[in-house]
GROMACS .gro file of C-alpha atoms in nm:
model
  496
    1MET     CA    1   2.467   4.720  11.531
    2ASP     CA    2   2.177   4.922  11.672
    3THR     CA    3   1.889   4.915  11.425
    4SER     CA    4   1.518   4.987  11.451
    5GLU     CA    5   1.442   4.622  11.368
    6ARG     CA    6   1.663   4.495  11.650
    7ARG     CA    7   1.496   4.735  11.890
    8ALA     CA    8   1.159   4.596  11.782
    9THR     CA    9   1.295   4.245  11.834
   10SER     CA   10   1.404   4.327  12.189
   11LYS     CA   11   1.054   4.456  12.266
   12TYR     CA   12   0.910   4.135  12.125
   13ILE     CA   13   1.137   3.919  12.342
   14SER     CA   14   1.057   4.133  12.648
   15ALA     CA   15   0.688   4.060  12.595
   16ILE     CA   16   0.764   3.687  12.583
   17LEU     CA   17   0.982   3.688  12.894
   18ASP     CA   18   0.726   3.891  13.087
   19PRO     CA   19   0.373   3.825  12.955
   20THR     CA   20   0.236   4.089  13.193
   21GLU     CA   21   0.421   4.358  12.997
   22THR     CA   22   0.188   4.637  12.892
   23GLY     CA   23   0.221   4.932  12.658
   24LEU     CA   24   0.339   4.737  12.356
   25GLU     CA   25   0.131   4.821  12.052
   26VAL     CA   26   0.035   4.570  11.787
   27GLU     CA   27   0.279   4.731  11.546
   28ASP     CA   28   0.562   4.692  11.799
   29LEU     CA   29   0.493   4.320  11.818
   30SER     CA   30   0.462   4.269  11.445
   31SER     CA   31   0.745   4.489  11.319
   32THR     CA   32   1.030   4.240  11.371
   33ARG     CA   33   1.137   4.030  11.073
   34GLY     CA   34   1.387   3.819  11.264
   35ASP     CA   35   1.689   4.051  11.260
   36GLY     CA   36   1.886   3.960  11.572
   37LEU     CA   37   1.610   3.729  11.698
   38CYS     CA   38   1.694   3.489  11.983
   39ALA     CA   39   1.495   3.173  12.049
   40VAL     CA   40   1.318   3.154  12.385
   41MET     CA   41   1.240   2.798  12.492
   42HIS     CA   42   1.060   2.671  12.801
   43GLY     CA   43   1.117   2.321  12.936
   44PRO     CA   44   0.862   2.086  13.094
   45ASP     CA   45   0.952   2.226  13.436
   46GLU     CA   46   0.816   2.566  13.318
   47PHE     CA   47   1.148   2.737  13.394
   48PRO     CA   48   1.287   2.924  13.097
   49LYS     CA   49   1.615   2.804  12.956
   50PRO     CA   50   1.891   3.065  12.918
   51LEU     CA   51   1.862   3.287  12.615
   52SER     CA   52   2.112   3.217  12.342
   53ALA     CA   53   2.172   3.356  11.997
   54VAL     CA   54   2.273   3.126  11.712
   55GLU     CA   55   2.496   3.258  11.438
   56ILE     CA   56   2.339   3.174  11.103
   57ASP     CA   57   2.565   3.047  10.825
   58PRO     CA   58   2.410   3.166  10.496
   59ASP     CA   59   2.579   2.877  10.311
   60ARG     CA   60   2.454   2.595  10.533
   61ILE     CA   61   2.112   2.487  10.664
   62ASP     CA   62   2.112   2.380  11.028
   63TYR     CA   63   1.873   2.085  10.998
   64MET     CA   64   1.947   1.971  11.353
   65SER     CA   65   1.813   2.295  11.503
   66ILE     CA   66   1.506   2.290  11.278
   67ARG     CA   67   1.425   1.930  11.379
   68ARG     CA   68   1.468   2.027  11.745
   69TRP     CA   69   1.232   2.325  11.707
   70LEU     CA   70   0.967   2.106  11.546
   71SER     CA   71   1.011   1.843  11.814
   72ASP     CA   72   0.981   2.103  12.090
   73CYS     CA   73   0.668   2.237  11.921
   74ASP     CA   74   0.512   1.889  11.912
   75THR     CA   75   0.610   1.820  12.273
   76LEU     CA   76   0.541   2.154  12.440
   77HIS     CA   77   0.256   2.288  12.227
   78SER     CA   78   0.065   1.966  12.181
   79SER     CA   79  -0.274   2.125  12.247
   80THR     CA   80  -0.237   2.389  11.976
   81CYS     CA   81   0.011   2.251  11.722
   82GLN     CA   82  -0.093   1.891  11.672
   83PRO     CA   83  -0.222   1.809  11.322
   84ARG     CA   84  -0.597   1.835  11.279
   85ILE     CA   85  -0.733   1.586  11.030
   86SER     CA   86  -1.006   1.751  10.826
   87ALA     CA   87  -1.228   1.609  10.554
   88ASP     CA   88  -1.141   1.916  10.345
   89LEU     CA   89  -0.777   1.804  10.331
   90HIS     CA   90  -0.870   1.511  10.111
   91LYS     CA   91  -0.935   1.762   9.831
   92ILE     CA   92  -0.571   1.863   9.805
   93CYS     CA   93  -0.269   1.724   9.621
   94LEU     CA   94   0.080   1.697   9.765
   95ILE     CA   95   0.423   1.651   9.611
   96ASP     CA   96   0.590   1.322   9.703
   97VAL     CA   97   0.945   1.457   9.713
   98LYS     CA   98   1.101   1.111   9.668
   99SER     CA   99   0.906   1.006   9.358
  100ARG     CA  100   0.834   1.364   9.236
  101ARG     CA  101   0.475   1.264   9.170
  102LEU     CA  102   0.155   1.436   9.285
  103VAL     CA  103  -0.045   1.232   9.533
  104THR     CA  104  -0.383   1.280   9.703
  105TYR     CA  105  -0.380   1.367  10.072
  106SER     CA  106  -0.452   1.072  10.303
  107SER     CA  107  -0.377   0.963  10.659
  108ARG     CA  108  -0.045   0.832  10.523
  109THR     CA  109   0.049   1.181  10.405
  110SER     CA  110  -0.084   1.372  10.706
  111GLU     CA  111   0.254   1.525  10.794
  112TYR     CA  112   0.361   1.766  10.521
  113LEU     CA  113   0.529   2.101  10.472
  114ALA     CA  114   0.389   2.398  10.282
  115LEU     CA  115   0.580   2.657  10.083
  116THR     CA  116   0.455   3.015  10.088
  117TYR     CA  117   0.639   3.261   9.866
  118VAL     CA  118   0.600   3.542   9.614
  119TRP     CA  119   0.568   3.402   9.264
  120GLY     CA  120   0.748   3.685   9.089
  121LYS     CA  121   0.675   3.837   8.751
  122GLY     CA  122   0.575   3.658   8.433
  123ALA     CA  123   0.343   3.368   8.357
  124GLN     CA  124   0.366   3.069   8.590
  125HIS     CA  125   0.242   2.729   8.473
  126VAL     CA  126   0.316   2.368   8.561
  127LEU     CA  127   0.193   2.095   8.327
  128GLY     CA  128  -0.044   1.858   8.510
  129ALA     CA  129  -0.070   2.080   8.821
  130GLY     CA  130  -0.329   1.957   9.071
  131ILE     CA  131  -0.372   1.617   8.899
  132PRO     CA  132  -0.281   1.310   9.109
  133GLY     CA  133  -0.021   1.091   8.940
  134THR     CA  134   0.150   1.375   8.753
  135LEU     CA  135   0.527   1.320   8.725
  136LEU     CA  136   0.692   1.656   8.772
  137GLY     CA  137   0.960   1.784   8.541
  138LYS     CA  138   1.197   2.070   8.613
  139LEU     CA  139   1.038   2.335   8.834
  140PRO     CA  140   1.126   2.696   8.923
  141ARG     CA  141   1.437   2.725   9.140
  142THR     CA  142   1.247   2.822   9.457
  143ILE     CA  143   1.028   2.512   9.436
  144GLU     CA  144   1.322   2.284   9.357
  145ASP     CA  145   1.500   2.421   9.665
  146ALA     CA  146   1.188   2.356   9.875
  147ILE     CA  147   1.169   1.996   9.750
  148ALA     CA  148   1.536   1.940   9.838
  149PHE     CA  149   1.489   2.101  10.179
  150THR     CA  150   1.181   1.886  10.254
  151GLU     CA  151   1.364   1.565  10.164
  152ASP     CA  152   1.680   1.658  10.360
  153LEU     CA  153   1.464   1.742  10.663
  154GLY     CA  154   1.322   1.390  10.651
  155THR     CA  155   0.967   1.486  10.550
  156ARG     CA  156   0.808   1.305  10.254
  157TYR     CA  157   0.540   1.547  10.134
  158LEU     CA  158   0.522   1.913  10.032
  159TRP     CA  159   0.239   2.148   9.932
  160VAL     CA  160   0.309   2.426   9.681
  161ASP     CA  161   0.018   2.621   9.535
  162LEU     CA  162   0.162   2.651   9.183
  163VAL     CA  163   0.212   2.274   9.159
  164CYS     CA  164  -0.068   2.134   9.375
  165ILE     CA  165  -0.354   2.348   9.244
  166ASP     CA  166  -0.487   2.354   8.891
  167GLN     CA  167  -0.452   2.730   8.841
  168SER     CA  168  -0.697   2.723   8.551
  169ASN     CA  169  -0.975   2.584   8.773
  170GLU     CA  170  -1.101   2.886   8.972
  171VAL     CA  171  -1.332   2.677   9.195
  172LYS     CA  172  -1.059   2.437   9.312
  173ARG     CA  173  -0.810   2.721   9.335
  174PHE     CA  174  -1.036   2.913   9.576
  175GLU     CA  175  -1.119   2.601   9.780
  176GLN     CA  176  -0.755   2.519   9.846
  177ILE     CA  177  -0.630   2.872   9.909
  178SER     CA  178  -0.913   2.957  10.147
  179GLU     CA  179  -0.984   2.621  10.310
  180ASN     CA  180  -0.662   2.438  10.347
  181TYR     CA  181  -0.299   2.512  10.397
  182LEU     CA  182  -0.313   2.845  10.585
  183GLN     CA  183  -0.554   2.717  10.849
  184GLN     CA  184  -0.414   2.366  10.901
  185THR     CA  185  -0.153   2.366  11.174
  186ASN     CA  186   0.009   2.045  11.048
  187THR     CA  187   0.167   2.253  10.770
  188GLY     CA  188   0.365   2.452  11.023
  189VAL     CA  189   0.240   2.780  10.875
  190LEU     CA  190   0.074   2.893  11.198
  191ARG     CA  191   0.336   2.748  11.432
  192SER     CA  192   0.457   3.068  11.594
  193PRO     CA  193   0.567   3.026  11.956
  194LEU     CA  194   0.654   3.396  11.971
  195THR     CA  195   0.306   3.512  11.875
  196ALA     CA  196   0.145   3.249  12.096
  197ASN     CA  197   0.325   3.371  12.409
  198VAL     CA  198   0.269   3.744  12.369
  199ASN     CA  199   0.007   3.877  12.608
  200LEU     CA  200  -0.279   4.021  12.405
  201GLY     CA  201  -0.512   4.055  12.700
  202ASN     CA  202  -0.735   3.774  12.572
  203ASN     CA  203  -0.864   4.034  12.332
  204ALA     CA  204  -0.985   3.892  12.000
  205LEU     CA  205  -0.970   4.234  11.838
  206ARG     CA  206  -0.605   4.275  11.927
  207LEU     CA  207  -0.520   3.930  11.793
  208TYR     CA  208  -0.704   4.013  11.471
  209SER     CA  209  -0.513   4.344  11.452
  210LEU     CA  210  -0.181   4.164  11.494
  211TYR     CA  211  -0.257   3.916  11.217
  212THR     CA  212  -0.381   4.195  10.990
  213THR     CA  213  -0.066   4.401  11.038
  214LEU     CA  214   0.159   4.101  10.979
  215TYR     CA  215  -0.031   3.994  10.669
  216SER     CA  216  -0.051   4.339  10.513
  217ARG     CA  217   0.331   4.357  10.512
  218ARG     CA  218   0.339   4.073  10.259
  219LYS     CA  219   0.365   4.148   9.889
  220LEU     CA  220   0.122   3.955   9.672
  221THR     CA  221   0.180   3.891   9.305
  222GLU     CA  222  -0.191   3.955   9.248
  223GLN     CA  223  -0.368   4.191   9.491
  224SER     CA  224  -0.697   4.027   9.391
  225ASP     CA  225  -0.582   3.719   9.587
  226ALA     CA  226  -0.562   3.918   9.913
  227GLN     CA  227  -0.889   3.797  10.065
  228ASP     CA  228  -0.850   3.437   9.944
  229ALA     CA  229  -0.502   3.408  10.094
  230PHE     CA  230  -0.610   3.563  10.426
  231SER     CA  231  -0.931   3.362  10.455
  232GLY     CA  232  -0.762   3.066  10.625
  233ILE     CA  233  -0.662   3.291  10.915
  234LEU     CA  234  -1.013   3.441  10.922
  235GLN     CA  235  -1.163   3.094  10.949
  236ALA     CA  236  -0.931   3.009  11.237
  237LEU     CA  237  -1.037   3.333  11.412
  238GLN     CA  238  -1.402   3.254  11.343
  239ARG     CA  239  -1.369   2.916  11.511
  240SER     CA  240  -1.203   3.065  11.820
  241SER     CA  241  -1.347   3.416  11.864
  242TYR     CA  242  -1.549   3.572  11.585
  243LYS     CA  243  -1.843   3.335  11.559
  244ASP     CA  244  -2.050   3.590  11.363
  245GLY     CA  245  -1.805   3.588  11.075
  246PHE     CA  246  -1.644   3.854  10.856
  247THR     CA  247  -1.728   4.085  10.568
  248TRP     CA  248  -1.440   4.171  10.336
  249ALA     CA  249  -1.198   4.058  10.613
  250LEU     CA  250  -1.358   4.278  10.884
  251PRO     CA  251  -1.508   4.097  11.189
  252HIS     CA  252  -1.879   4.164  11.241
  253GLN     CA  253  -1.852   4.171  11.622
  254ASP     CA  254  -1.590   4.450  11.617
  255ILE     CA  255  -1.654   4.602  11.277
  256ASN     CA  256  -1.690   4.955  11.416
  257TRP     CA  257  -1.325   4.937  11.530
  258ALA     CA  258  -1.205   4.734  11.231
  259LEU     CA  259  -1.326   5.009  10.995
  260LEU     CA  260  -1.075   5.251  11.149
  261TRP     CA  261  -0.758   5.110  10.989
  262GLU     CA  262  -0.505   5.341  10.824
  263PRO     CA  263  -0.251   5.272  10.547
  264THR     CA  264   0.114   5.358  10.616
  265GLY     CA  265   0.357   5.530  10.384
  266GLY     CA  266   0.399   5.371  10.042
  267ALA     CA  267   0.064   5.187  10.041
  268GLN     CA  268  -0.135   5.206   9.718
  269ARG     CA  269  -0.510   5.188   9.662
  270SER     CA  270  -0.659   4.890   9.477
  271GLU     CA  271  -0.997   4.917   9.304
  272ARG     CA  272  -1.073   4.546   9.352
  273PHE     CA  273  -1.221   4.583   9.704
  274PRO     CA  274  -1.455   4.829   9.883
  275THR     CA  275  -1.292   5.148  10.007
  276TRP     CA  276  -1.384   5.063  10.368
  277SER     CA  277  -1.186   4.735  10.376
  278TRP     CA  278  -0.811   4.732  10.439
  279LEU     CA  279  -0.792   4.475  10.157
  280SER     CA  280  -0.829   4.771   9.922
  281TRP     CA  281  -0.469   4.879   9.991
  282ARG     CA  282  -0.150   4.721   9.863
  283GLY     CA  283   0.095   4.777  10.146
  284ARG     CA  284   0.103   4.779  10.525
  285VAL     CA  285  -0.197   4.900  10.720
  286VAL     CA  286  -0.241   4.980  11.089
  287PRO     CA  287  -0.574   4.841  11.215
  288GLY     CA  288  -0.806   5.045  11.434
  289GLU     CA  289  -0.825   4.918  11.791
  290PRO     CA  290  -0.902   5.075  12.130
  291THR     CA  291  -0.621   4.923  12.337
  292VAL     CA  292  -0.370   5.192  12.239
  293ASP     CA  293  -0.589   5.479  12.357
  294GLY     CA  294  -0.808   5.330  12.628
  295PRO     CA  295  -0.971   5.028  12.783
  296GLN     CA  296  -0.946   4.665  12.681
  297GLU     CA  297  -1.324   4.649  12.659
  298PRO     CA  298  -1.394   4.764  12.302
  299HIS     CA  299  -1.769   4.818  12.354
  300ARG     CA  300  -1.782   4.963  12.702
  301TYR     CA  301  -1.890   5.317  12.605
  302THR     CA  302  -2.170   5.251  12.360
  303TYR     CA  303  -2.423   5.466  12.177
  304ASP     CA  304  -2.687   5.393  11.914
  305LEU     CA  305  -2.504   5.239  11.619
  306ALA     CA  306  -2.622   4.981  11.363
  307ILE     CA  307  -2.458   4.837  11.050
  308TRP     CA  308  -2.615   4.632  10.770
  309LYS     CA  309  -2.477   4.444  10.470
  310SER     CA  310  -2.646   4.277  10.175
  311SER     CA  311  -2.755   3.916  10.214
  312THR     CA  312  -2.946   3.641  10.039
  313SER     CA  313  -3.236   3.664  10.287
  314SER     CA  314  -3.587   3.751  10.176
  315ASP     CA  315  -3.543   4.123  10.250
  316GLY     CA  316  -3.192   4.129  10.102
  317VAL     CA  317  -3.011   4.276  10.405
  318GLN     CA  318  -2.851   4.150  10.727
  319LYS     CA  319  -2.783   4.351  11.041
  320ILE     CA  320  -2.426   4.256  11.135
  321PHE     CA  321  -2.367   4.500  11.422
  322ALA     CA  322  -2.591   4.677  11.672
  323LYS     CA  323  -2.518   4.866  11.994
  324SER     CA  324  -2.736   5.097  12.200
  325TYR     CA  325  -2.674   5.375  12.450
  326ASP     CA  326  -2.877   5.168  12.695
  327ASP     CA  327  -2.618   4.886  12.669
  328MET     CA  328  -2.383   5.099  12.877
  329LYS     CA  329  -2.362   5.040  13.251
  330ALA     CA  330  -2.531   5.303  13.465
  331GLU     CA  331  -2.206   5.414  13.629
  332ASP     CA  332  -2.045   5.461  13.288
  333ARG     CA  333  -2.340   5.665  13.160
  334GLU     CA  334  -2.305   5.896  13.461
  335SER     CA  335  -1.946   5.975  13.365
  336PHE     CA  336  -2.059   6.144  13.043
  337ILE     CA  337  -2.161   6.501  13.124
  338ASP     CA  338  -2.428   6.656  12.899
  339ASP     CA  339  -2.371   6.381  12.644
  340PRO     CA  340  -2.548   6.466  12.314
  341LEU     CA  341  -2.528   6.099  12.210
  342ALA     CA  342  -2.774   6.018  12.488
  343GLU     CA  343  -3.044   6.221  12.315
  344THR     CA  344  -3.282   6.066  12.068
  345LEU     CA  345  -3.226   6.242  11.738
  346PRO     CA  346  -3.436   6.190  11.425
  347THR     CA  347  -3.260   5.983  11.159
  348GLY     CA  348  -3.206   6.161  10.829
  349ASP     CA  349  -3.174   5.972  10.500
  350GLY     CA  350  -3.358   5.679  10.655
  351GLY     CA  351  -3.412   5.518  10.317
  352ARG     CA  352  -3.054   5.402  10.269
  353ILE     CA  353  -3.141   5.041  10.356
  354THR     CA  354  -3.395   5.045  10.075
  355GLN     CA  355  -3.130   5.195   9.848
  356LEU     CA  356  -2.891   4.916   9.947
  357GLN     CA  357  -3.153   4.659   9.851
  358LYS     CA  358  -3.195   4.820   9.508
  359LEU     CA  359  -2.827   4.835   9.411
  360ASP     CA  360  -2.710   4.599   9.139
  361PHE     CA  361  -2.552   4.276   9.261
  362GLU     CA  362  -2.188   4.381   9.228
  363ALA     CA  363  -2.237   4.721   9.397
  364ARG     CA  364  -2.455   4.570   9.670
  365ASP     CA  365  -2.180   4.322   9.760
  366LEU     CA  366  -1.937   4.612   9.820
  367ALA     CA  367  -2.174   4.824  10.031
  368LEU     CA  368  -2.243   4.879  10.400
  369CYS     CA  369  -2.533   5.076  10.542
  370ILE     CA  370  -2.436   5.247  10.869
  371GLU     CA  371  -2.679   5.431  11.097
  372SER     CA  372  -2.486   5.654  11.335
  373PHE     CA  373  -2.406   6.014  11.426
  374VAL     CA  374  -2.252   6.240  11.163
  375LEU     CA  375  -2.048   6.557  11.218
  376THR     CA  376  -2.007   6.828  10.956
  377PHE     CA  377  -1.742   7.098  11.003
  378ASP     CA  378  -1.456   7.279  10.835
  379PRO     CA  379  -1.110   7.140  10.930
  380SER     CA  380  -0.931   7.439  10.777
  381ARG     CA  381  -0.942   7.595  11.124
  382TRP     CA  382  -0.717   7.322  11.264
  383ILE     CA  383  -0.379   7.431  11.400
  384LEU     CA  384  -0.090   7.183  11.383
  385TRP     CA  385   0.073   7.150  11.724
  386GLY     CA  386   0.269   6.825  11.725
  387VAL     CA  387   0.398   6.507  11.563
  388SER     CA  388   0.417   6.165  11.728
  389ILE     CA  389   0.760   6.027  11.818
  390ASN     CA  390   0.736   5.764  11.544
  391ARG     CA  391   0.615   6.036  11.304
  392LYS     CA  392   0.313   5.828  11.207
  393PHE     CA  393   0.055   6.075  11.343
  394ARG     CA  394  -0.005   6.449  11.328
  395PHE     CA  395  -0.185   6.634  11.608
  396PHE     CA  396  -0.405   6.936  11.549
  397GLN     CA  397  -0.616   7.158  11.774
  398MET     CA  398  -0.926   7.367  11.726
  399ARG     CA  399  -1.129   7.571  11.971
  400VAL     CA  400  -1.508   7.543  11.965
  401ASP     CA  401  -1.732   7.727  12.213
  402CYS     CA  402  -1.437   7.786  12.449
  403VAL     CA  403  -1.351   7.412  12.448
  404ASP     CA  404  -1.016   7.290  12.312
  405ILE     CA  405  -1.044   6.981  12.092
  406SER     CA  406  -0.742   6.771  11.997
  407ILE     CA  407  -0.741   6.587  11.663
  408ARG     CA  408  -0.511   6.299  11.572
  409VAL     CA  409  -0.475   6.190  11.209
  410ALA     CA  410  -0.236   5.947  11.040
  411ALA     CA  411   0.060   6.105  10.863
  412THR     CA  412  -0.065   5.950  10.537
  413SER     CA  413  -0.408   6.116  10.572
  414GLU     CA  414  -0.522   6.379  10.324
  415LEU     CA  415  -0.622   6.587  10.629
  416CYS     CA  416  -0.252   6.648  10.699
  417GLU     CA  417  -0.238   6.870  10.392
  418ARG     CA  418  -0.385   7.221  10.400
  419LEU     CA  419  -0.562   7.162  10.069
  420GLY     CA  420  -0.714   6.840  10.206
  421ARG     CA  421  -0.867   7.033  10.499
  422LYS     CA  422  -1.027   7.301  10.284
  423GLY     CA  423  -1.406   7.329  10.300
  424LYS     CA  424  -1.671   7.152  10.506
  425LYS     CA  425  -1.626   6.777  10.549
  426THR     CA  426  -1.856   6.495  10.657
  427PHE     CA  427  -1.740   6.267  10.938
  428LEU     CA  428  -1.905   5.942  11.053
  429LEU     CA  429  -1.878   5.844  11.422
  430LEU     CA  430  -1.791   5.475  11.470
  431SER     CA  431  -1.647   5.430  11.821
  432ARG     CA  432  -1.555   5.607  12.142
  433ASN     CA  433  -1.387   5.544  12.476
  434MET     CA  434  -1.271   5.734  12.782
  435LYS     CA  435  -0.924   5.776  12.926
  436ASP     CA  436  -0.731   5.963  13.194
  437ASP     CA  437  -0.511   6.243  13.071
  438ASP     CA  438  -0.164   6.100  13.142
  439GLU     CA  439  -0.005   6.442  13.102
  440TYR     CA  440  -0.234   6.621  13.347
  441VAL     CA  441  -0.016   6.766  13.623
  442ASP     CA  442  -0.258   6.779  13.917
  443ARG     CA  443  -0.321   6.409  13.989
  444ASP     CA  444  -0.557   6.499  14.276
  445LYS     CA  445  -0.813   6.610  14.017
  446GLN     CA  446  -0.977   6.356  13.793
  447HIS     CA  447  -0.944   6.482  13.438
  448LEU     CA  448  -1.097   6.255  13.177
  449TRP     CA  449  -1.112   6.276  12.801
  450VAL     CA  450  -1.364   6.120  12.568
  451TYR     CA  451  -1.208   5.988  12.248
  452HIS     CA  452  -1.433   5.987  11.940
  453TYR     CA  453  -1.322   5.782  11.638
  454LEU     CA  454  -1.445   5.904  11.302
  455LEU     CA  455  -1.424   5.830  10.931
  456LEU     CA  456  -1.389   6.110  10.679
  457LEU     CA  457  -1.644   6.042  10.405
  458GLY     CA  458  -1.605   6.129  10.040
  459PRO     CA  459  -1.933   6.176   9.850
  460THR     CA  460  -2.000   5.994   9.523
  461ASP     CA  461  -2.319   5.979   9.318
  462ASP     CA  462  -2.671   5.946   9.460
  463GLY     CA  463  -2.571   6.024   9.819
  464ILE     CA  464  -2.337   5.724   9.845
  465PHE     CA  465  -2.003   5.771  10.021
  466GLU     CA  466  -1.652   5.630   9.999
  467ARG     CA  467  -1.423   5.591  10.296
  468ARG     CA  468  -1.135   5.842  10.291
  469CYS     CA  469  -0.943   5.819  10.621
  470ALA     CA  470  -0.981   5.778  10.997
  471LEU     CA  471  -0.923   6.033  11.273
  472ARG     CA  472  -0.968   6.076  11.647
  473LEU     CA  473  -1.126   6.368  11.832
  474LYS     CA  474  -1.020   6.412  12.193
  475ILE     CA  475  -1.276   6.616  12.387
  476PRO     CA  476  -1.276   6.697  12.763
  477GLN     CA  477  -1.533   6.501  12.961
  478ASP     CA  478  -1.713   6.820  13.061
  479GLY     CA  479  -1.706   6.966  12.708
  480LEU     CA  480  -1.914   6.715  12.512
  481ARG     CA  481  -2.169   6.987  12.434
  482VAL     CA  482  -1.940   7.105  12.152
  483LEU     CA  483  -2.053   6.808  11.942
  484LYS     CA  484  -2.376   7.000  11.877
  485SER     CA  485  -2.172   7.294  11.750
  486LEU     CA  486  -2.011   7.055  11.500
  487ASN     CA  487  -2.352   7.003  11.339
  488LEU     CA  488  -2.423   6.669  11.504
  489THR     CA  489  -2.699   6.479  11.323
  490ARG     CA  490  -2.812   6.120  11.296
  491ARG     CA  491  -2.814   5.959  10.953
  492GLN     CA  492  -2.804   5.639  10.757
  493VAL     CA  493  -2.494   5.637  10.537
  494LEU     CA  494  -2.432   5.404  10.243
  495LEU     CA  495  -2.058   5.324  10.223
  496VAL     CA  496  -1.897   5.153   9.923
   0.00000   0.00000   0.00000
């Protein structure tokens, strides 16, 4: 049967068979849920074994295949999948599936499985949870099945959050969710040979985008747990790529791109998190990243941009991102013709950092101060001219000073509705890059476009803004002067 999921799976397998494959977006790689998936295995001689599909019997578990997969993982992925003994692991409890007692992690229990699942509705409580020595009584069916599976597989120990964490102890609950099972490869949670073999161009931002897309597909019983549950992955990324850390699950080093995420259809807003973090949405999100539209280098075409967050330092703020127009290579600067972003403009509302410092603790923790260029114009003049093949984007055009500008917005954006485009709007510039026009007919002429990535801002009280949605302006290389006609100014914006 030809289904969209099987088509996504075939793309995924193509990327594994040929790691040089290009043109696959993060969402292509993350959209498969296993429908029609074939296992691709490579032997020690580095020659791929023939592809084969295994028919799955829903009434029988193929333990032999599972043991073989784990053995192949230990043998072939030894550098990435071997257990890492951490002092933090000694804080956790495990289920001894033979005795049905809770035991403390030790070198004897280093090999264990972890169950990740959706709790379901209603109160969930296990007497003696998280206390070593507890003899377990009858447990929910899903956990009982996991215990039976673990024992039949030949593994002695199992970690289940409901049983192994005292849910009434918020401190221990946070420690174990954020520090332990998601980031420890000996649980098998991060053992993903498919993800590991996909070519992401050694781009940390693209890897982060892939994990974000995959994670946002999951349904949490409590949306307030979103950051805690994702923090294990963030810590793994921080060890490997993002040394400067994260704020509300957005990486400091690429935060200008990470702010450009968009929710897909069916996602719902949560008030628990700041509007500018994708954690604030229950449902799948598409992260902002430059690889779809342009170069792999996310900060090649820079301009003056700085971002601050609150901190415990003496002045109460921390600069987490800073780029300058002068950071750009000379040859790249020359490719921007009459670039208004090269000019030094006075900064309006320069007191926003002071305002950030004076916010109450809870509001300050949710806020970012961003100093960048701001555009103010009326989108009601936009003319709809197209829809993307996957129907996830709408394309509009407007003409300014004899220059045609193309605008791309997500199909879920309020800017897709005529009422949402009514009146002047404020847009914050966060990123840009440059790209050839693939559809330009005369290939003898170099025709370049500059892509500007913006956030639509929604005003609140006291000049503070909320994030509304992201969009992209596509302007011809020789038409950048139109930015001035869109009321280009430089401001400090407080975003909550």
